[in-house]
mmCIF file of C-alpha atoms and ligand atoms in Angstrom:
data_model
loop_
_atom_site.group_PDB
_atom_site.id
_atom_site.type_symbol
_atom_site.label_atom_id
_atom_site.label_comp_id
_atom_site.label_asym_id
_atom_site.label_seq_id
_atom_site.Cartn_x
_atom_site.Cartn_y
_atom_site.Cartn_z
ATOM 1 C CA MET A 159 52.079 104.198 156.072
ATOM 2 C CA ASP A 160 53.521 106.885 153.618
ATOM 3 C CA ASP A 161 56.275 107.133 151.286
ATOM 4 C CA ASN A 162 58.260 110.071 152.889
ATOM 5 C CA VAL A 163 60.981 107.831 154.390
ATOM 6 C CA THR A 164 61.819 107.375 151.043
ATOM 7 C CA VAL A 165 60.196 110.459 148.722
ATOM 8 C CA GLN A 166 60.779 113.565 149.898
ATOM 9 C CA PHE A 167 57.814 115.218 149.124
ATOM 10 C CA SER A 168 58.143 118.929 148.299
ATOM 11 C CA ARG A 169 56.405 120.930 150.969
ATOM 12 C CA ASN A 170 53.306 122.191 148.979
ATOM 13 C CA MET A 171 53.933 119.503 146.558
ATOM 14 C CA ILE A 172 54.456 121.575 143.104
ATOM 15 C CA GLY A 173 56.896 119.339 141.236
ATOM 16 C CA PHE A 174 58.848 121.002 139.374
ATOM 17 C CA GLY A 175 56.951 123.932 139.357
ATOM 18 C CA VAL A 176 53.492 125.222 138.692
ATOM 19 C CA PRO A 177 51.990 128.000 137.159
ATOM 20 C CA ASP A 178 52.240 131.313 139.545
ATOM 21 C CA ILE A 179 54.485 129.912 141.993
ATOM 22 C CA LEU A 180 58.582 130.698 141.647
ATOM 23 C CA ARG A 181 59.697 127.791 139.802
ATOM 24 C CA PRO A 182 62.257 125.890 142.325
ATOM 25 C CA ILE A 183 63.790 123.767 139.302
ATOM 26 C CA SER A 184 63.731 124.763 135.365
ATOM 27 C CA HIS A 185 66.911 122.083 134.632
ATOM 28 C CA ARG A 186 67.096 118.656 135.380
ATOM 29 C CA LYS A 187 69.215 115.905 133.976
ATOM 30 C CA ILE A 188 67.689 112.800 132.812
ATOM 31 C CA PRO A 189 69.409 109.407 132.742
ATOM 32 C CA GLU A 190 70.600 108.568 129.603
ATOM 33 C CA ALA A 191 68.615 105.332 129.311
ATOM 34 C CA ALA A 192 65.715 107.378 129.920
ATOM 35 C CA VAL A 193 65.780 110.145 126.904
ATOM 36 C CA GLY A 194 63.391 109.495 124.022
ATOM 37 C CA PRO A 195 61.964 109.169 121.612
ATOM 38 C CA PRO A 196 59.427 108.516 122.668
ATOM 39 C CA TYR A 197 58.396 110.627 125.715
ATOM 40 C CA PHE A 198 57.004 108.761 128.173
ATOM 41 C CA TYR A 199 54.722 109.883 130.988
ATOM 42 C CA TYR A 200 53.561 107.796 134.169
ATOM 43 C CA GLU A 201 51.223 108.348 136.982
ATOM 44 C CA ASN A 202 49.858 107.065 139.935
ATOM 45 C CA VAL A 203 48.955 108.289 143.403
ATOM 46 C CA ALA A 204 51.682 110.180 145.534
ATOM 47 C CA TYR A 205 50.939 108.063 148.586
ATOM 48 C CA THR A 206 51.902 104.754 148.545
ATOM 49 C CA PRO A 207 53.269 102.011 150.646
ATOM 50 C CA LYS A 208 56.791 102.611 151.839
ATOM 51 C CA GLY A 209 59.589 101.721 149.107
ATOM 52 C CA VAL A 210 56.531 101.832 146.042
ATOM 53 C CA TRP A 211 57.784 105.385 144.217
ATOM 54 C CA SER A 212 61.286 104.232 144.463
ATOM 55 C CA LYS A 213 60.938 100.740 142.772
ATOM 56 C CA ILE A 214 58.787 102.141 140.012
ATOM 57 C CA SER A 215 61.773 105.056 139.527
ATOM 58 C CA SER A 216 63.995 102.169 139.550
ATOM 59 C CA PHE A 217 62.425 100.609 137.031
ATOM 60 C CA LEU A 218 61.869 103.642 135.116
ATOM 61 C CA PHE A 219 65.464 104.514 134.334
ATOM 62 C CA GLU A 220 66.070 106.426 137.659
ATOM 63 C CA VAL A 221 64.001 109.029 136.361
ATOM 64 C CA GLU A 222 63.113 111.481 139.267
ATOM 65 C CA PRO A 223 59.259 111.451 140.272
ATOM 66 C CA GLU A 224 57.704 114.551 140.173
ATOM 67 C CA PHE A 225 54.656 115.262 142.905
ATOM 68 C CA VAL A 226 52.372 117.345 141.839
ATOM 69 C CA ASP A 227 48.818 118.434 144.085
ATOM 70 C CA SER A 228 46.480 119.663 141.624
ATOM 71 C CA SER A 229 44.960 122.130 143.799
ATOM 72 C CA HIS A 230 47.591 124.350 142.594
ATOM 73 C CA PHE A 231 45.688 124.075 139.223
ATOM 74 C CA CYS A 232 42.087 123.706 139.987
ATOM 75 C CA ALA A 233 39.405 123.836 143.025
ATOM 76 C CA ALA A 234 40.316 120.013 144.556
ATOM 77 C CA ALA A 235 43.065 118.246 145.707
ATOM 78 C CA ARG A 236 44.579 115.395 144.010
ATOM 79 C CA LYS A 237 48.193 114.365 144.970
ATOM 80 C CA ARG A 238 50.071 112.138 141.995
ATOM 81 C CA GLY A 239 53.419 111.557 141.189
ATOM 82 C CA TYR A 240 54.583 111.515 137.611
ATOM 83 C CA ILE A 241 57.610 109.976 136.165
ATOM 84 C CA HIS A 242 58.600 111.367 132.834
ATOM 85 C CA ASN A 243 61.074 112.054 130.197
ATOM 86 C CA LEU A 244 59.629 115.928 128.672
ATOM 87 C CA PRO A 245 61.787 119.171 129.328
ATOM 88 C CA ILE A 246 60.223 121.189 132.039
ATOM 89 C CA GLN A 247 61.426 124.382 130.718
ATOM 90 C CA ASN A 248 58.287 126.577 128.804
ATOM 91 C CA ARG A 249 55.571 124.900 130.554
ATOM 92 C CA PHE A 250 52.127 126.756 130.395
ATOM 93 C CA PRO A 251 48.750 126.205 131.734
ATOM 94 C CA LEU A 252 45.855 125.205 129.815
ATOM 95 C CA LYS A 253 43.537 128.395 128.933
ATOM 96 C CA PRO A 254 41.026 129.218 130.391
ATOM 97 C CA ILE A 255 42.374 128.755 134.148
ATOM 98 C CA PRO A 256 39.406 127.072 135.555
ATOM 99 C CA PRO A 257 38.377 128.300 138.965
ATOM 100 C CA LEU A 258 40.642 127.983 141.659
ATOM 101 C CA THR A 259 38.128 127.925 144.956
ATOM 102 C CA ILE A 260 35.078 125.415 145.589
ATOM 103 C CA GLN A 261 32.841 128.977 146.023
ATOM 104 C CA GLU A 262 34.016 130.011 142.521
ATOM 105 C CA ALA A 263 33.762 126.625 140.724
ATOM 106 C CA PHE A 264 30.141 126.415 142.500
ATOM 107 C CA PRO A 265 28.718 130.116 142.812
ATOM 108 C CA TYR A 266 24.952 129.212 144.038
ATOM 109 C CA THR A 267 27.497 127.635 147.216
ATOM 110 C CA LYS A 268 28.253 131.301 148.377
ATOM 111 C CA GLU A 269 24.934 132.219 149.629
ATOM 112 C CA TRP A 270 25.060 129.685 151.948
ATOM 113 C CA TRP A 271 28.266 128.877 152.811
ATOM 114 C CA PRO A 272 28.695 129.552 156.494
ATOM 115 C CA SER A 273 31.735 132.007 157.640
ATOM 116 C CA TRP A 274 32.919 128.294 160.352
ATOM 117 C CA ASP A 275 33.714 126.443 157.172
ATOM 118 C CA ASP A 276 37.169 127.620 155.895
ATOM 119 C CA ARG A 277 37.122 125.237 152.804
ATOM 120 C CA LYS A 278 38.632 126.709 149.440
ATOM 121 C CA LYS A 279 39.505 123.423 148.319
ATOM 122 C CA LEU A 280 37.780 120.164 148.007
ATOM 123 C CA ASN A 281 39.650 117.145 149.236
ATOM 124 C CA CYS A 282 40.677 114.503 146.248
ATOM 125 C CA LEU A 283 37.465 113.259 144.415
ATOM 126 C CA GLY A 284 36.579 110.462 145.951
ATOM 127 C CA THR A 285 35.211 107.261 143.941
ATOM 128 C CA SER A 286 31.696 106.699 145.500
ATOM 129 C CA VAL A 287 28.255 108.476 146.112
ATOM 130 C CA SER A 288 28.265 109.866 149.475
ATOM 131 C CA SER A 289 24.837 108.862 151.117
ATOM 132 C CA GLY A 290 21.787 111.010 150.926
ATOM 133 C CA LYS A 291 21.344 109.725 154.594
ATOM 134 C CA LEU A 292 24.803 111.237 155.390
ATOM 135 C CA VAL A 293 23.388 114.483 154.427
ATOM 136 C CA GLU A 294 19.890 113.882 155.872
ATOM 137 C CA LYS A 295 21.313 113.371 158.867
ATOM 138 C CA LEU A 296 23.881 116.431 159.375
ATOM 139 C CA GLY A 297 20.719 119.031 158.368
ATOM 140 C CA ASP A 298 18.543 117.630 161.200
ATOM 141 C CA ILE A 299 22.194 118.472 163.630
ATOM 142 C CA LEU A 300 22.506 121.951 161.924
ATOM 143 C CA GLN A 301 18.675 122.880 162.188
ATOM 144 C CA GLN A 302 18.544 122.453 165.830
ATOM 145 C CA PHE A 303 20.971 126.027 166.256
ATOM 146 C CA LYS A 304 19.291 128.968 165.306
ATOM 147 C CA ASP A 305 22.549 131.047 164.042
ATOM 148 C CA THR A 306 26.031 129.554 164.449
ATOM 149 C CA PRO A 307 26.000 126.245 166.282
ATOM 150 C CA PRO A 308 28.623 125.397 168.853
ATOM 151 C CA LYS A 309 32.445 125.113 168.143
ATOM 152 C CA GLU A 310 32.403 121.050 168.918
ATOM 153 C CA THR A 311 29.054 120.500 166.282
ATOM 154 C CA GLN A 312 30.922 122.615 163.428
ATOM 155 C CA LYS A 313 33.882 120.629 163.870
ATOM 156 C CA TYR A 314 31.371 117.762 163.622
ATOM 157 C CA ILE A 315 29.756 119.125 160.809
ATOM 158 C CA LEU A 316 33.574 120.272 158.903
ATOM 159 C CA TYR A 317 34.623 116.500 159.416
ATOM 160 C CA GLU A 318 31.911 114.442 157.469
ATOM 161 C CA CYS A 319 31.993 117.880 155.471
ATOM 162 C CA ARG A 320 35.618 117.369 154.158
ATOM 163 C CA LYS A 321 35.493 113.404 154.197
ATOM 164 C CA SER A 322 32.707 113.277 151.431
ATOM 165 C CA ASN A 323 33.163 116.763 149.977
ATOM 166 C CA LEU A 324 29.978 118.018 151.200
ATOM 167 C CA VAL A 325 29.121 122.092 149.858
ATOM 168 C CA TRP A 326 26.303 124.520 150.803
ATOM 169 C CA VAL A 327 23.424 124.247 148.722
ATOM 170 C CA GLY A 328 20.820 126.065 151.045
ATOM 171 C CA LYS A 329 19.640 126.597 154.897
ATOM 172 C CA ASN A 330 21.852 124.248 157.258
ATOM 173 C CA LYS A 331 21.625 122.147 153.719
ATOM 174 C CA LEU A 332 24.194 119.825 152.171
ATOM 175 C CA ALA A 333 24.907 118.114 149.248
ATOM 176 C CA SER A 334 27.746 116.140 147.607
ATOM 177 C CA LEU A 335 28.969 116.548 144.343
ATOM 178 C CA GLU A 336 27.619 115.444 141.021
ATOM 179 C CA PRO A 337 29.515 113.760 138.351
ATOM 180 C CA ASP A 338 29.014 117.014 136.003
ATOM 181 C CA GLU A 339 30.580 119.074 138.937
ATOM 182 C CA MET A 340 33.682 116.701 139.098
ATOM 183 C CA GLU A 341 34.131 116.947 135.331
ATOM 184 C CA LEU A 342 34.272 120.569 135.058
ATOM 185 C CA ILE A 343 36.910 120.530 138.231
ATOM 186 C CA LEU A 344 38.622 117.999 136.599
ATOM 187 C CA GLY A 345 38.694 119.607 133.574
ATOM 188 C CA TYR A 346 36.744 117.178 131.310
ATOM 189 C CA PRO A 347 34.102 118.591 128.798
ATOM 190 C CA LYS A 348 30.817 118.813 130.577
ATOM 191 C CA ASN A 349 29.098 115.430 130.576
ATOM 192 C CA HIS A 350 31.701 113.593 128.977
ATOM 193 C CA THR A 351 31.294 110.712 131.331
ATOM 194 C CA ARG A 352 27.877 110.326 130.081
ATOM 195 C CA GLY A 353 29.173 109.547 126.438
ATOM 196 C CA GLY A 354 29.739 105.487 127.458
ATOM 197 C CA GLY A 355 26.106 105.188 128.647
ATOM 198 C CA MET A 356 27.831 104.560 132.228
ATOM 199 C CA ASN A 357 24.974 104.945 135.231
ATOM 200 C CA ARG A 358 25.381 107.809 138.222
ATOM 201 C CA GLY A 359 27.800 105.326 140.569
ATOM 202 C CA ASP A 360 30.208 104.373 137.766
ATOM 203 C CA ARG A 361 30.625 108.024 136.775
ATOM 204 C CA TYR A 362 31.770 108.986 139.964
ATOM 205 C CA LYS A 363 34.450 105.732 140.171
ATOM 206 C CA SER A 364 35.573 106.783 136.597
ATOM 207 C CA LEU A 365 35.994 110.528 137.416
ATOM 208 C CA GLY A 366 37.850 109.245 140.701
ATOM 209 C CA ASN A 367 40.526 107.837 139.230
ATOM 210 C CA THR A 368 41.370 110.059 136.049
ATOM 211 C CA PHE A 369 43.720 112.852 135.627
ATOM 212 C CA GLN A 370 43.064 116.249 136.491
ATOM 213 C CA VAL A 371 43.764 117.162 132.824
ATOM 214 C CA ASP A 372 44.851 120.697 133.786
ATOM 215 C CA THR A 373 47.908 119.587 135.905
ATOM 216 C CA VAL A 374 48.529 116.402 132.857
ATOM 217 C CA ALA A 375 47.815 119.306 130.149
ATOM 218 C CA TYR A 376 50.821 121.864 131.944
ATOM 219 C CA HIS A 377 53.483 118.648 131.997
ATOM 220 C CA LEU A 378 52.140 118.345 128.550
ATOM 221 C CA SER A 379 52.162 121.456 126.959
ATOM 222 C CA VAL A 380 56.264 121.621 126.096
ATOM 223 C CA LEU A 381 55.019 119.292 123.455
ATOM 224 C CA LYS A 382 53.003 121.775 121.244
ATOM 225 C CA SER A 383 56.157 123.622 120.234
ATOM 226 C CA MET A 384 57.883 120.604 119.633
ATOM 227 C CA PHE A 385 55.068 118.627 117.404
ATOM 228 C CA PRO A 386 53.335 120.954 115.428
ATOM 229 C CA GLU A 387 51.789 118.643 113.017
ATOM 230 C CA GLY A 388 50.956 116.291 115.920
ATOM 231 C CA VAL A 389 51.842 113.349 117.912
ATOM 232 C CA ASN A 390 50.729 109.456 117.658
ATOM 233 C CA VAL A 391 50.240 108.436 121.134
ATOM 234 C CA LEU A 392 50.239 104.975 123.176
ATOM 235 C CA SER A 393 47.834 105.863 125.710
ATOM 236 C CA LEU A 394 47.732 102.819 127.962
ATOM 237 C CA PHE A 395 45.376 102.186 131.091
ATOM 238 C CA SER A 396 43.345 105.116 129.369
ATOM 239 C CA GLY A 397 40.531 105.287 131.388
ATOM 240 C CA ILE A 398 38.171 108.119 130.165
ATOM 241 C CA GLY A 399 40.486 109.539 128.188
ATOM 242 C CA GLY A 400 42.417 112.385 130.391
ATOM 243 C CA ALA A 401 45.220 112.317 128.371
ATOM 244 C CA GLU A 402 43.737 112.691 125.368
ATOM 245 C CA VAL A 403 41.490 114.816 126.302
ATOM 246 C CA ALA A 404 44.338 116.957 127.587
ATOM 247 C CA LEU A 405 46.599 116.806 124.650
ATOM 248 C CA HIS A 406 43.446 118.004 122.978
ATOM 249 C CA ARG A 407 42.680 120.863 124.713
ATOM 250 C CA LEU A 408 46.095 122.110 124.521
ATOM 251 C CA GLY A 409 45.991 122.308 120.507
ATOM 252 C CA ILE A 410 48.278 119.302 119.970
ATOM 253 C CA PRO A 411 46.693 117.318 117.212
ATOM 254 C CA LEU A 412 45.966 114.197 117.236
ATOM 255 C CA LYS A 413 47.384 111.865 114.608
ATOM 256 C CA ASN A 414 46.880 108.306 115.868
ATOM 257 C CA VAL A 415 46.071 106.960 119.217
ATOM 258 C CA VAL A 416 46.279 103.815 120.600
ATOM 259 C CA SER A 417 44.410 103.009 123.399
ATOM 260 C CA VAL A 418 44.262 100.695 125.811
ATOM 261 C CA GLU A 419 41.775 100.643 128.332
ATOM 262 C CA ILE A 420 40.263 97.299 129.659
ATOM 263 C CA LEU A 421 36.486 98.854 130.189
ATOM 264 C CA GLU A 422 34.284 98.779 127.328
ATOM 265 C CA VAL A 423 32.111 101.877 129.075
ATOM 266 C CA ASN A 424 35.344 103.623 129.602
ATOM 267 C CA ARG A 425 36.376 102.960 125.535
ATOM 268 C CA ASN A 426 33.264 104.270 124.523
ATOM 269 C CA ILE A 427 33.152 107.585 126.307
ATOM 270 C CA ILE A 428 36.647 107.885 124.225
ATOM 271 C CA ARG A 429 34.878 106.855 121.201
ATOM 272 C CA SER A 430 31.984 109.370 121.663
ATOM 273 C CA TRP A 431 34.325 111.702 122.684
ATOM 274 C CA TRP A 432 36.657 111.366 119.728
ATOM 275 C CA GLU A 433 33.406 111.805 117.749
ATOM 276 C CA GLN A 434 32.060 114.669 119.029
ATOM 277 C CA THR A 435 35.506 116.328 118.424
ATOM 278 C CA LYS A 436 35.641 115.638 115.275
ATOM 279 C CA GLN A 437 38.837 114.500 115.442
ATOM 280 C CA LYS A 438 41.072 114.144 111.927
ATOM 281 C CA GLY A 439 42.955 111.194 113.083
ATOM 282 C CA ASN A 440 42.735 107.912 114.095
ATOM 283 C CA LEU A 441 42.108 106.053 117.017
ATOM 284 C CA PHE A 442 42.157 102.146 117.794
ATOM 285 C CA GLU A 443 41.189 100.855 120.838
ATOM 286 C CA LEU A 444 42.434 97.924 122.376
ATOM 287 C CA LYS A 445 41.242 96.029 125.468
ATOM 288 C CA ASP A 446 44.324 94.934 127.506
ATOM 289 C CA VAL A 447 47.770 95.832 128.546
ATOM 290 C CA GLN A 448 48.832 92.136 128.951
ATOM 291 C CA GLU A 449 47.369 91.505 125.495
ATOM 292 C CA LEU A 450 49.790 94.063 123.766
ATOM 293 C CA SER A 451 52.586 91.562 122.627
ATOM 294 C CA ILE A 452 55.729 92.894 121.025
ATOM 295 C CA ASP A 453 54.434 91.666 117.428
ATOM 296 C CA LYS A 454 51.558 93.996 118.078
ATOM 297 C CA LEU A 455 53.739 97.034 118.789
ATOM 298 C CA LYS A 456 55.846 96.401 115.682
ATOM 299 C CA HIS A 457 52.867 96.530 113.734
ATOM 300 C CA TYR A 458 51.707 99.907 114.762
ATOM 301 C CA ILE A 459 54.956 101.502 114.997
ATOM 302 C CA ASP A 460 55.195 100.265 111.433
ATOM 303 C CA SER A 461 52.705 101.306 110.426
ATOM 304 C CA LEU A 462 51.939 104.915 112.054
ATOM 305 C CA GLY A 463 55.824 105.352 112.245
ATOM 306 C CA GLY A 464 56.436 105.614 116.550
ATOM 307 C CA PHE A 465 55.067 106.808 119.087
ATOM 308 C CA ASP A 466 55.834 110.174 119.931
ATOM 309 C CA LEU A 467 54.257 109.745 123.344
ATOM 310 C CA VAL A 468 53.656 106.949 125.817
ATOM 311 C CA ILE A 469 51.081 107.783 128.618
ATOM 312 C CA GLY A 470 49.349 106.290 131.205
ATOM 313 C CA GLY A 471 48.510 105.805 135.193
ATOM 314 C CA SER A 472 48.310 102.666 135.822
ATOM 315 C CA PRO A 473 45.501 101.387 138.542
ATOM 316 C CA CYS A 474 46.375 102.439 142.381
ATOM 317 C CA ASN A 475 43.634 99.922 144.063
ATOM 318 C CA ASN A 476 46.354 98.021 145.332
ATOM 319 C CA LEU A 477 48.380 101.097 147.126
ATOM 320 C CA SER A 478 46.336 103.853 148.197
ATOM 321 C CA GLY A 479 42.813 106.307 147.336
ATOM 322 C CA ASN A 480 39.540 105.368 148.817
ATOM 323 C CA ASN A 481 39.324 103.043 145.886
ATOM 324 C CA ARG A 482 42.202 100.557 147.279
ATOM 325 C CA VAL A 483 40.837 97.125 147.626
ATOM 326 C CA THR A 484 44.602 96.079 149.592
ATOM 327 C CA ARG A 485 47.382 97.993 150.609
ATOM 328 C CA ASP A 486 49.859 94.690 148.932
ATOM 329 C CA GLY A 487 51.838 97.522 147.280
ATOM 330 C CA LEU A 488 53.345 97.236 143.858
ATOM 331 C CA GLN A 489 52.908 93.148 143.244
ATOM 332 C CA GLY A 490 49.184 93.647 144.462
ATOM 333 C CA GLU A 491 46.569 92.124 141.607
ATOM 334 C CA HIS A 492 45.735 95.358 139.937
ATOM 335 C CA SER A 493 48.967 97.335 140.974
ATOM 336 C CA VAL A 494 51.616 94.775 139.445
ATOM 337 C CA LEU A 495 49.937 96.476 136.015
ATOM 338 C CA PHE A 496 53.129 98.483 135.904
ATOM 339 C CA PHE A 497 54.930 96.124 135.282
ATOM 340 C CA ASP A 498 53.236 95.905 131.622
ATOM 341 C CA TYR A 499 53.735 100.007 132.036
ATOM 342 C CA PHE A 500 57.144 99.347 132.160
ATOM 343 C CA ARG A 501 57.355 96.289 129.306
ATOM 344 C CA ILE A 502 55.162 98.267 126.994
ATOM 345 C CA LEU A 503 57.850 101.364 127.503
ATOM 346 C CA LYS A 504 60.934 99.291 127.189
ATOM 347 C CA ASP A 505 59.392 97.292 124.196
ATOM 348 C CA VAL A 506 58.891 100.313 122.269
ATOM 349 C CA LYS A 507 62.136 101.853 123.068
ATOM 350 C CA LEU A 508 63.428 98.571 121.452
ATOM 351 C CA LEU A 509 61.610 98.869 118.132
ATOM 352 C CA MET A 510 61.502 102.592 117.405
ATOM 353 C CA GLY A 511 65.811 102.016 118.058
HETATM 354 N N1 LIG B 95 44.621 107.639 133.582
HETATM 355 C C1 LIG B 95 43.463 107.334 133.060
HETATM 356 C C2 LIG B 95 43.245 106.771 134.364
HETATM 357 C C3 LIG B 95 43.639 105.469 134.914
HETATM 358 S S1 LIG B 95 43.051 104.801 136.262
HETATM 359 C C4 LIG B 95 42.567 108.968 132.862
HETATM 360 O O1 LIG B 95 43.035 109.459 133.055
HETATM 361 O O2 LIG B 95 41.676 108.485 132.920
HETATM 362 C C5 LIG B 95 43.655 102.902 135.356
HETATM 363 C C6 LIG B 95 42.279 102.167 134.540
HETATM 364 O O3 LIG B 95 43.348 101.450 134.008
HETATM 365 C C7 LIG B 95 41.453 102.479 134.508
HETATM 366 O O4 LIG B 95 40.413 102.752 133.779
HETATM 367 C C8 LIG B 95 41.563 100.725 134.450
HETATM 368 O O5 LIG B 95 40.129 100.113 133.716
HETATM 369 C C9 LIG B 95 42.286 100.395 133.178
HETATM 370 N N2 LIG B 95 42.656 98.909 133.692
HETATM 371 C C10 LIG B 95 42.858 98.130 134.456
HETATM 372 N N3 LIG B 95 43.045 96.842 133.766
HETATM 373 C C11 LIG B 95 43.567 96.868 133.075
HETATM 374 C C12 LIG B 95 44.424 96.167 131.604
HETATM 375 N N4 LIG B 95 44.684 94.907 132.203
HETATM 376 N N5 LIG B 95 44.409 96.568 130.442
HETATM 377 C C13 LIG B 95 44.050 97.909 130.132
HETATM 378 N N6 LIG B 95 43.285 98.936 130.954
HETATM 379 C C14 LIG B 95 43.130 98.306 132.157
#
């Protein structure tokens, strides 16, 4: 079911390297056709139906994907592939380094964490709220044992904990994470997803889909010395603005951001973050990548003086993840939007000569 037939995942999924682990690769040759400007950065889930990544790569100028598990950057796993033409030397991590274990991230859990639960990292943060019923049921089971439950029970409890990312909040008491807690792990400002007036379920959904900011920022960090005056960004499928947050946290000024995101709630989040962080640049918010024609691109390129970065992760709903609708692959209703990323990048390259 995985793509590893055509793609070799490095053992720990460290891509071209992560902080604190010996870099296996420090130089790579980018195919001529991929060389910028603009720089581009494309993201999607690592585990896809067979052949998807080789297809994506064949469209994106044969650039080799970099597969990275965000557990090297934060307390949760998130396995993603990135295709980009950024340099890979002299990357640096965002400071402060976020908590790298669950117990560090949520110190209140330490007191209750049983020794038989060996989890240090959360699984890929999901997209839905786990039911209160489950937590209640697990509590009832645990209550039957005075001390440590038998191995079989431990196994079952751990299975459910892993599946729903439950943490220990009291004696025999488990709980699922709150959206605020997911924001912390994913590198967003506290209450980031409240900005758009989203309900709790929608906050989970947006956070389940989004960039892990520290991971992406590590890759984008090389832009800092290249663009001391700031960058013009074309942000496609912006979601809750993971790319914008990453660049801002790196201290790279955002001169102009053209952000394309279909959901109004998400656009509101980006707008309210933009205002709260008192950005000096301009934010242009558009709805649908399918409506971003070459004429519109020309208008922006002429008036802003081109884009330095074209960034985005197109929907993975037909590829993988908990929220997948189907696994139709790249031609699926949502995943097919990859081709809009490709079309737009190609047009930007053409218009920028
Ligand atoms: N990388 C983003 C999230 C990507 S998820 C982040 O860091 O937050 C894919 C996003 O694409 C979702 O937010 C979804 O609402 C948006 N989307 C789906 N169809 C779209 C379309 N036709 N045009 C623009 N955005 C779209």
